[in-house]
Coordinates of C-alpha atoms and ligand atoms in Angstrom, one line a residue:
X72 CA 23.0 -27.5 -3.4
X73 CA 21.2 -26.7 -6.4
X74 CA 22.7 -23.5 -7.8
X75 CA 22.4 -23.6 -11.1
X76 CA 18.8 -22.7 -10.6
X77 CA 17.6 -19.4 -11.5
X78 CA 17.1 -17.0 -8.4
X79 CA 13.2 -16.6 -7.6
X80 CA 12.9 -12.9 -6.3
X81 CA 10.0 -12.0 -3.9
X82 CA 8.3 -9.7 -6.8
X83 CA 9.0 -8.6 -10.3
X84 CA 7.1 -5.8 -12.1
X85 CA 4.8 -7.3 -15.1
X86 CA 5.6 -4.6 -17.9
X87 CA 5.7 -5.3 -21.5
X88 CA 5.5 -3.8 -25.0
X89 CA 2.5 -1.2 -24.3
X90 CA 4.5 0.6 -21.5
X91 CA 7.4 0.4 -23.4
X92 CA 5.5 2.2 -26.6
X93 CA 3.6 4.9 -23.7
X94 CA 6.9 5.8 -22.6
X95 CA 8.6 6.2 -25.7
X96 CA 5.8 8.4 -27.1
X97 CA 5.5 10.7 -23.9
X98 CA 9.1 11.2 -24.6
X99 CA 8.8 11.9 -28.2
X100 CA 5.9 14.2 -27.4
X101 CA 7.8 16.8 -26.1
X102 CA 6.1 17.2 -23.2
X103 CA 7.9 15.7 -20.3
X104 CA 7.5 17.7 -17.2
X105 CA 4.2 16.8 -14.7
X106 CA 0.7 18.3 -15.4
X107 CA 1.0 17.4 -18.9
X108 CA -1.6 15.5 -21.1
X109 CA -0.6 11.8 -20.0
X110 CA -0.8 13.3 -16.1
X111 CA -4.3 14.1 -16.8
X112 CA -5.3 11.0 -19.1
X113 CA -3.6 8.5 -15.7
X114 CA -6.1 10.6 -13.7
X115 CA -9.2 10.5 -15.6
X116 CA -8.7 6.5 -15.9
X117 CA -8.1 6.1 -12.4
X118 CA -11.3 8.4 -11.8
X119 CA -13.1 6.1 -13.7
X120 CA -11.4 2.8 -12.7
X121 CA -12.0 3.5 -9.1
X122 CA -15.3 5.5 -9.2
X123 CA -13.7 8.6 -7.6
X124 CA -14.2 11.9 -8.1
X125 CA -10.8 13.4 -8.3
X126 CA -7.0 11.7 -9.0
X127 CA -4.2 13.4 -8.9
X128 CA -0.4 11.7 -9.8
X129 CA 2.3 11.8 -7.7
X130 CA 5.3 11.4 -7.2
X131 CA 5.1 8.8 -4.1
X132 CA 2.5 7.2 -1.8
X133 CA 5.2 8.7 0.7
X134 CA 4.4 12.2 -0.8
X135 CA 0.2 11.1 -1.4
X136 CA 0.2 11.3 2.2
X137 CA 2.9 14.1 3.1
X138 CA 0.2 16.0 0.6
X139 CA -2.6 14.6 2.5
X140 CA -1.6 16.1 6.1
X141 CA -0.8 19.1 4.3
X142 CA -4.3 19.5 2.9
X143 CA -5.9 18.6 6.3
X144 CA -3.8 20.8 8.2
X145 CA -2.6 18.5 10.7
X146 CA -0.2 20.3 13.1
X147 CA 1.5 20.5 16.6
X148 CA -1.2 20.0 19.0
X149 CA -2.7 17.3 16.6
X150 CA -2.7 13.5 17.1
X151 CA -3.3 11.5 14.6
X152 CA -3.7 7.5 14.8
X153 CA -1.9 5.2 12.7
X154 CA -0.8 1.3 12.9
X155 CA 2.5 0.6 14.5
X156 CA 2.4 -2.8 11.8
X157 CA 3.2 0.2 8.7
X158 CA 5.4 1.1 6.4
X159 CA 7.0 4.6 7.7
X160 CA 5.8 6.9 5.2
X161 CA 2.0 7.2 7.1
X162 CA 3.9 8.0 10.6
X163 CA 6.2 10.1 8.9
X164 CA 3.3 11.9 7.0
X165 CA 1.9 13.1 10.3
X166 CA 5.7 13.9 12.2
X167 CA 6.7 16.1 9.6
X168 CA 3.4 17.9 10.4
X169 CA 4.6 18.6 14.0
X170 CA 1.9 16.7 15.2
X171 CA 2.0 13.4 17.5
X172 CA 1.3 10.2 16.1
X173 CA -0.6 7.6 18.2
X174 CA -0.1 4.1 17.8
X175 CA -3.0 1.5 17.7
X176 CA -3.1 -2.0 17.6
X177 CA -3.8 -4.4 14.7
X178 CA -6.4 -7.3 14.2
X179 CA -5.7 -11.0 13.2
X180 CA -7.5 -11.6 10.6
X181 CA -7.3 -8.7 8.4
X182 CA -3.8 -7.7 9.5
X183 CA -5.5 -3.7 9.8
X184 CA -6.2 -1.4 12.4
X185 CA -8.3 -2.9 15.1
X186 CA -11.8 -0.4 15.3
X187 CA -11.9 -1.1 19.0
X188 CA -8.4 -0.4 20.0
X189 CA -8.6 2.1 18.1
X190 CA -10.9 3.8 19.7
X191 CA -9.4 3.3 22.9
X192 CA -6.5 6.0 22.1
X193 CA -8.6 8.9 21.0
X194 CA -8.4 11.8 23.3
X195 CA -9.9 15.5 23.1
X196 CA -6.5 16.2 20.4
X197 CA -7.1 13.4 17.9
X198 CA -7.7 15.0 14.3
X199 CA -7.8 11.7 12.3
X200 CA -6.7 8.4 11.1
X201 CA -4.1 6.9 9.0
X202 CA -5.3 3.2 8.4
X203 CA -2.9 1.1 5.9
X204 CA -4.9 -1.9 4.5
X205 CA -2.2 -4.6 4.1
X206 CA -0.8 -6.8 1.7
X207 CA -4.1 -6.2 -0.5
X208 CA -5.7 -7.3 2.2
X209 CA -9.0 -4.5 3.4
X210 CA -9.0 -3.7 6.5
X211 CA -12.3 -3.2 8.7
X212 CA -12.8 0.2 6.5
X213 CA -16.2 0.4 7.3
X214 CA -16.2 0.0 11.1
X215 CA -13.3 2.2 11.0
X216 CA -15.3 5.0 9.2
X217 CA -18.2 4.3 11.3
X218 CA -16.1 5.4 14.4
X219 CA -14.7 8.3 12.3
X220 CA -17.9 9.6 11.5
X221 CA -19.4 9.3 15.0
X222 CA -16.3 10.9 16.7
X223 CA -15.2 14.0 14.1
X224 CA -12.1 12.1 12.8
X225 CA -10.8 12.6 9.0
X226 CA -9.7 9.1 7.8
X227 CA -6.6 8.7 5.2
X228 CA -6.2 5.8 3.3
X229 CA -2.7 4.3 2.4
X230 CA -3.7 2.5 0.3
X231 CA -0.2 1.8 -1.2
X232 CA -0.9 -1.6 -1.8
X233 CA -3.9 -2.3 -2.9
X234 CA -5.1 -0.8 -6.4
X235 CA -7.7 -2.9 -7.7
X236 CA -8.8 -4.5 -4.3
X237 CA -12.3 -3.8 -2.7
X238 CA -14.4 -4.5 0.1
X239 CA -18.3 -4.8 -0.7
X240 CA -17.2 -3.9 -4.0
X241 CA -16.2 -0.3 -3.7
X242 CA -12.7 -0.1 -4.0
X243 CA -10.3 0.4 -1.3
X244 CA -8.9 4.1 -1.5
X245 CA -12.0 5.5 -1.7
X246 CA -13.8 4.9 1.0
X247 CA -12.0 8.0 3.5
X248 CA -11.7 11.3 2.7
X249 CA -8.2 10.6 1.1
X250 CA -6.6 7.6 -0.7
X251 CA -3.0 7.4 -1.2
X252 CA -1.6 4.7 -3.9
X253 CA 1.8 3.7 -4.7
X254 CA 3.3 3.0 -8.3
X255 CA 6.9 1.8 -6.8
X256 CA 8.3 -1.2 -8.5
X257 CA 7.7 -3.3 -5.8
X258 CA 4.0 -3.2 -6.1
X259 CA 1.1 -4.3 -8.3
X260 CA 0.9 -1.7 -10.5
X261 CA 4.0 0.4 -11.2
X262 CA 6.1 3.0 -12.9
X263 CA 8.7 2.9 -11.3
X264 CA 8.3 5.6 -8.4
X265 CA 5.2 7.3 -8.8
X266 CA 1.6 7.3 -6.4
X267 CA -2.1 8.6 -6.5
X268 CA -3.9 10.7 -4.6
X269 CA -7.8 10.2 -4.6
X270 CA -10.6 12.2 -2.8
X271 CA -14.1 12.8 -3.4
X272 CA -13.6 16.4 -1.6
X273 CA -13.5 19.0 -3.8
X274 CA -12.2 21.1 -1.5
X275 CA -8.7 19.0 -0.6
X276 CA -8.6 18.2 -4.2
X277 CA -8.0 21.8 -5.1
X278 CA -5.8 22.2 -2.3
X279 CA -4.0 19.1 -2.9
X280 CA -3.6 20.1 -6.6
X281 CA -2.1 23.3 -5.4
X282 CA 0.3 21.6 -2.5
X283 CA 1.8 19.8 -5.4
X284 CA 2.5 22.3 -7.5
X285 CA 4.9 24.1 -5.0
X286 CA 2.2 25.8 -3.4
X287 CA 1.2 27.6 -6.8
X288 CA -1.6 27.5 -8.8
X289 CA -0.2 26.3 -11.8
X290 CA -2.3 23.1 -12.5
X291 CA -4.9 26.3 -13.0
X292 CA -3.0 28.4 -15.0
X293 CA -2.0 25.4 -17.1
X294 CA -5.9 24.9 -17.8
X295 CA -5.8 28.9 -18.6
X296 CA -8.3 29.2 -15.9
X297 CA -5.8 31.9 -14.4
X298 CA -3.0 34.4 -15.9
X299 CA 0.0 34.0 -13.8
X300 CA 0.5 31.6 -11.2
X301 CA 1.4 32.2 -7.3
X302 CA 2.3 31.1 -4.4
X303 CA -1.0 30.4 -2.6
X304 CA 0.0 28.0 0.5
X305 CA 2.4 26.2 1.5
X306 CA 3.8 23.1 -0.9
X307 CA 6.0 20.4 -2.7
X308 CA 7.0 19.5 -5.9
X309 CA 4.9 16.3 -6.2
X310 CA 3.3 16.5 -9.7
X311 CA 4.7 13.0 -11.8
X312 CA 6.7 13.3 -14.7
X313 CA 4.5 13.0 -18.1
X314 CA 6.3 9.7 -19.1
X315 CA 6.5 7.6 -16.0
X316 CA 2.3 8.9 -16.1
X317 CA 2.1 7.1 -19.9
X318 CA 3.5 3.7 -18.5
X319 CA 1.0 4.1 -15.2
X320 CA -2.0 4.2 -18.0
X321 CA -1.1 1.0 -19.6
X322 CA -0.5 -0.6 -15.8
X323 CA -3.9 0.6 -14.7
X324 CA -5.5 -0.9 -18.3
X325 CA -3.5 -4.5 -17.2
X326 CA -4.4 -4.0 -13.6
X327 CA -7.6 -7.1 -13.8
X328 CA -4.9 -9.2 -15.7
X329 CA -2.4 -8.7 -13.0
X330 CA -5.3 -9.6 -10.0
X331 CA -6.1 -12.3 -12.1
X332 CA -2.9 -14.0 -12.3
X333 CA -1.7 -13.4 -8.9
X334 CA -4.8 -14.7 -7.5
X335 CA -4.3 -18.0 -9.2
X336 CA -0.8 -18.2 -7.4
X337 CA -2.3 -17.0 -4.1
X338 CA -5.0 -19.7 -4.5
X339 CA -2.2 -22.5 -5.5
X340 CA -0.4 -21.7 -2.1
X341 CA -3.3 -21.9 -0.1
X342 CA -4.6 -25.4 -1.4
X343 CA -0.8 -27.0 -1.7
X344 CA 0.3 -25.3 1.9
X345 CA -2.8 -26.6 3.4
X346 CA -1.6 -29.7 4.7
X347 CA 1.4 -28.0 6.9
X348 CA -1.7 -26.0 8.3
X349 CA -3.3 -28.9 9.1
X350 CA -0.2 -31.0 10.7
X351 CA -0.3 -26.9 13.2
X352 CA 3.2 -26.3 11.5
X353 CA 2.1 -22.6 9.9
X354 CA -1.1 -20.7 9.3
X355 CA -2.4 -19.3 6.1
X356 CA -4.3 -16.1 6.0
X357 CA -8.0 -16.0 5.6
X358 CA -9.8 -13.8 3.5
X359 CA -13.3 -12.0 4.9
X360 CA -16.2 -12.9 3.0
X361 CA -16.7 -9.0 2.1
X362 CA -12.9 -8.4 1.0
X363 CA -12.0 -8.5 -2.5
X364 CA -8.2 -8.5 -2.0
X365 CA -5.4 -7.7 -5.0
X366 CA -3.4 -10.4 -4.0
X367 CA -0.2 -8.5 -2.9
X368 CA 1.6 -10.2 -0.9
X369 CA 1.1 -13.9 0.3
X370 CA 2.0 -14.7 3.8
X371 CA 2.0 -17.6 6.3
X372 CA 2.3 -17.2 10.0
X373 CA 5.0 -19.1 11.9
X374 CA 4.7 -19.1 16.1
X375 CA 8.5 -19.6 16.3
X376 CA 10.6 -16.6 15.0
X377 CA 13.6 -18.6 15.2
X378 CA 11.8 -21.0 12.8
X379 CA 11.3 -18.1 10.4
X380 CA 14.8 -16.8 10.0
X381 CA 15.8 -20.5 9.2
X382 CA 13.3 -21.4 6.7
X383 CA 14.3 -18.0 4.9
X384 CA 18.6 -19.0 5.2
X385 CA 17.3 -22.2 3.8
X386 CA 14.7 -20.1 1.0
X387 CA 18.0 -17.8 0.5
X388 CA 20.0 -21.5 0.2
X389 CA 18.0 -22.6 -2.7
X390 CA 18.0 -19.4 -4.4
X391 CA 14.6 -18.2 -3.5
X392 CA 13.7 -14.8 -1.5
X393 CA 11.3 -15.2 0.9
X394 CA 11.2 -12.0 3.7
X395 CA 9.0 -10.4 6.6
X396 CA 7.9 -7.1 7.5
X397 CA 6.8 -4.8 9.0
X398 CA 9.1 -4.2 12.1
X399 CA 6.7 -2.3 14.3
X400 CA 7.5 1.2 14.2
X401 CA 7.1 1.4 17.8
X402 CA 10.1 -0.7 18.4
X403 CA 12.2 1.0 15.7
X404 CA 14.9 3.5 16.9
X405 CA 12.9 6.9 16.1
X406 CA 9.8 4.8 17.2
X407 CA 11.1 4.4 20.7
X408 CA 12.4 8.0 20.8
X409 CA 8.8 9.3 19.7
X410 CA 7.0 6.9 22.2
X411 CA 8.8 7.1 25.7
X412 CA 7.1 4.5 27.6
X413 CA 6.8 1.5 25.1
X414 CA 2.7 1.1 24.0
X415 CA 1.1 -1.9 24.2
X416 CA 0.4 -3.7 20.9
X417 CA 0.2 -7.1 21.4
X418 CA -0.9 -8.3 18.3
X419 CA 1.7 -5.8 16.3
X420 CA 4.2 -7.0 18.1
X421 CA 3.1 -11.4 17.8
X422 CA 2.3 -11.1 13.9
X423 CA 5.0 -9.2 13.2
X424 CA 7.5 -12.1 14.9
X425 CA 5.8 -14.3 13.0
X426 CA 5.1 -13.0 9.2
X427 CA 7.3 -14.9 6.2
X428 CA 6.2 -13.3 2.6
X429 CA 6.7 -15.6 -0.2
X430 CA 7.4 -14.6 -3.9
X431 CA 4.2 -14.0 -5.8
X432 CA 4.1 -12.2 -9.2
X433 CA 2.4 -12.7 -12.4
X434 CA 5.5 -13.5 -14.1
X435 CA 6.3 -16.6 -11.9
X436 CA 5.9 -19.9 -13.4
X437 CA 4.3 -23.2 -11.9
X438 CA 7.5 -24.8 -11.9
X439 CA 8.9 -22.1 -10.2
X440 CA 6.5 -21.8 -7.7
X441 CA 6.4 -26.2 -7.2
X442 CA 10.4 -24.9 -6.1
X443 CA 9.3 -22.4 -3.5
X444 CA 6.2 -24.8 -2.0
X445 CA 9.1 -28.0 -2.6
X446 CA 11.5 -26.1 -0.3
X447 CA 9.1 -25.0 2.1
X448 CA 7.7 -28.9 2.6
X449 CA 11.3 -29.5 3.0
X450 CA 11.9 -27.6 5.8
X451 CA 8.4 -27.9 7.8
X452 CA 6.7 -31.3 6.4
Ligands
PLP530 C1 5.2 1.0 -0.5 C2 4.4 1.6 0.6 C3 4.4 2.9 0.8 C4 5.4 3.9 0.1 O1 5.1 4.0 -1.3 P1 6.1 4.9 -2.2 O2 5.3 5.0 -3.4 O3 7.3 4.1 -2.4 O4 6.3 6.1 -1.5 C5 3.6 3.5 1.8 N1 2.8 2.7 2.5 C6 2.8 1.3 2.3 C7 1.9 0.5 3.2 C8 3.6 0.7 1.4 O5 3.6 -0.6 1.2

C-alpha cells in the first residue's frame, strides 16, 4: 500500500497572501464587529459582481435563508416546496417557520428541482420555493420561475454553491426573489463561515437588513439615517464580522481564477474518465448548453451502491477522499417524522444511491489528480 503518499482531501480552500493582509488590516482597523466598512465594501462588490441590486453578509447560507423565510413571512399554514436531494439548511429554513415543507422530486441532468414534479405538489397553501442548484450545477431556473410567476409562488435561491456560476449568462442567485450564498470552507469561495444574501426587492432587503440586526434598525442608524435604534420586527444576529468580510473581498476578486482552474480539472476528469463511460462502468455528468457551471463538485454516477462504498474503502486505502451526498432528507430520521407516509421521489432516491464526489480544488496538482483517475481505473477498468 502506498502510504507514504500525501493524503488528497475532497476540497481545500485556495487563500493566500491578499486574504491574509485583508484580515490583518480589518483587525488592525479597529473595527471588528459586522456592519462595518469591509461589510459594506464585500456587498457593494458582490452588487456589482453579480448585477444585483442589494447584498447583505451573513453569517451563514443556513442563516441567508432562515433570514429569507423570515422576510417572506412564511408561517404555520404555509407550504413551501423544496428538494428532498438538499443540504438541511433550506428545509430547516422553512420548519423553523412553523410551516410545512413539501418535498419534490429532482431531474437527471441538472441534478435540480424537476419544474414538472414540481408543480404536481402545489396545493391552495403553497407560498413558495426553495430550489438548491447543485454542485455549481443551474438548475431549470427559468422554467422554475416561469411556473412561479404563473402560480403566485416566491422563489428562494440556495445558491450555496454556486458563486460565479450562470445560466444564459445571468448569474445564478439572482434570478428569484432571494439568493442565498455560502462562504464555508468547504466551498468555492470562503471565509471561513460566512454567506450572502441577494435580492433585487427593496422591500425584503430592508427587511432583511433589519432581521439581521436583531430585529433593530441599526444598519440605519449606523448610516445616521436614524437617532436611536429599535426593535422593529422580529430577528437574528446575522450581520458578518468586519474581518472574515475583508478576506470574502479578496475571495470574490479571485473568484474567475478559482472557476478557471477548477474547470480545467473538471474538464481533465471528463476526457480521462471517458473511456470507463464508454466500457457502461460509470456516468459523467453533462452540462446544458445554457449552464455556465462554477465547477463545485465533480461527480460520476455508479448503478451499484455497493460498488460505490468499495471504490471509496479503496479511494480511503490510497489516501484519497472521495464521498457522496446528499442522503435525501426524506429518508433521514426528522425527514420520516415530518413526512408520515414516505413521498415518492424516485430520482432523489436513484442518484442519491449512486453519487461518488471526487476531490477537485484549485490547489490540486496533475500528479495528484493522475493518482485519484490511476485508482479509480484500478478499481473499474
Ligand atoms: C453548504 C451548503 C449550505 C449551508 O451553508 P453554510 O454557509 O454552511 O450555512 C446550504 N445549502 C447548500 C446546498 C450547501 O451546500
Amino acid at each position: 500500500m502506498p502510504s507514504d503518499e500525501s493524503f488528497i482531501p475532497l476540497q481545500k480552500p485556495w487563500l493566500g497572501a491578499e486574504e491574509e493582509r485583508a484580515a490583518v488590516e480589518s483587525l488592525r482597523s479597529g473595527r471588528i464587529g459586522g456592519g462595518g466598512p469591509a461589510g459594506a465594501a464585500l456587498a457593494r462588490l458582490v452588487e456589482e459582481t453579480l448585477g444585483v441590486k442589494r447584498a447583505l453578509a451573513m453569517t451563514s447560507c443556513t442563516h441567508a435563508l432562515e433570514a429569507a423565510m423570515l422576510a417572506l413571512e412564511v408561517g404555520p399554514g404555509d407550504e413551501v416546496v423544496c428538494p428532498s436531494f438538499a443540504f438541511v439548511s433550506a428545509a430547516n429554513a422553512i420548519v423553523l417557520r412553523g410551516a410545512k415543507v413539501i418535498f419534490a422530486d429532482i431531474e437527471e441532468e441538472t441534478l435540480g428541482l424537476d419544474p414538472a414534479d414540481v408543480e404536481t405538489r402545489i396545493t391552495e397553501r403553497t407560498r413558495g420555493i426553495v430550489l438548491v442548484h447543485y454542485g455549481g450545477f443551474p438548475c431549470r431556473i427559468d422554467e422554475i420561475i416561469d411556473l412561479a410567476r404563473r402560480r403566485g409562488l416566491f422563489v428562494v435561491e440556495d445558491a450555496a454553491q454556486v458563486f460565479g456560476a450562470t445560466w444564459d449568462g445571468k448569474p445564478l442567485g439572482t434570478f428569484g426573489d432571494i439568493g442565498c450564498f455560502s462562504l464555508h470552507e468547504t466551498k468555492n469561495l470562503t471565509c471561513g463561515e460566512g454567506g450572502i444574501f441577494v435580492t433585487n426587492d427593496e422591500a425584503l432587503f430592508l427587511r432583511a437588513e433589519v432581521i439581521r440586526e436583531k430585529g433593530t434598525d441599526r444598519s440605519r442608524f449606523l448610516r445616521g439615517e436614524a437617532q436611536k435604534y429599535l426593535w422593529q420586527s422580529p430577528g437574528s444576529s446575522f450581520v458578518l464580522a468586519d474581518p472574515l468580510c475583508a478576506i470574502a473581498i479578496e475571495q470574490i476578486r479571485k473568484s474567475p481564477e478559482i472557476k478557471r482552474r477548477r474547470g480545467e480539472i473538471y474538464g481533465r476528469y471528463l476526457r480521462e474518465l471517458a473511456p470507463l463511460e464508454k466500457a457502461g462502468k460509470l456516468r459523467l455528468p453533462r452540462v446544458l448548453p445554457r449552464a455556465s457551471p462554477n465547477w463545485h463538485v465533480f461527480y460520476v454516477l455508479l448503478d451499484d451502491p455497493g460498488m460505490r462504498s468499495e471504490l471509496i474503502a479503496h479511494l480511503a486505502a490510497r489516501r484519497i477522499s472521495a464521498a457522496f451526498h446528499f442522503v435525501p432528507l426524506h429518508t433521514s430520521p426528522f425527514g420520516k417524522k415530518l413526512c408520515g407516509a414516505p413521498p415518492e421521489l424516485p430520482l432523489t432516491d436513484r442518484i442519491a444511491s449512486a453519487l461518488l464526489r471526487l476531490p477537485i480544488y484549485p490547489g490540486l496538482l496533475p500528479k495528484e489528480q493522475d493518482r485519484v483517475i490511476g485508482a479509480v481505473f484500478d478499481f473499474l477498468g
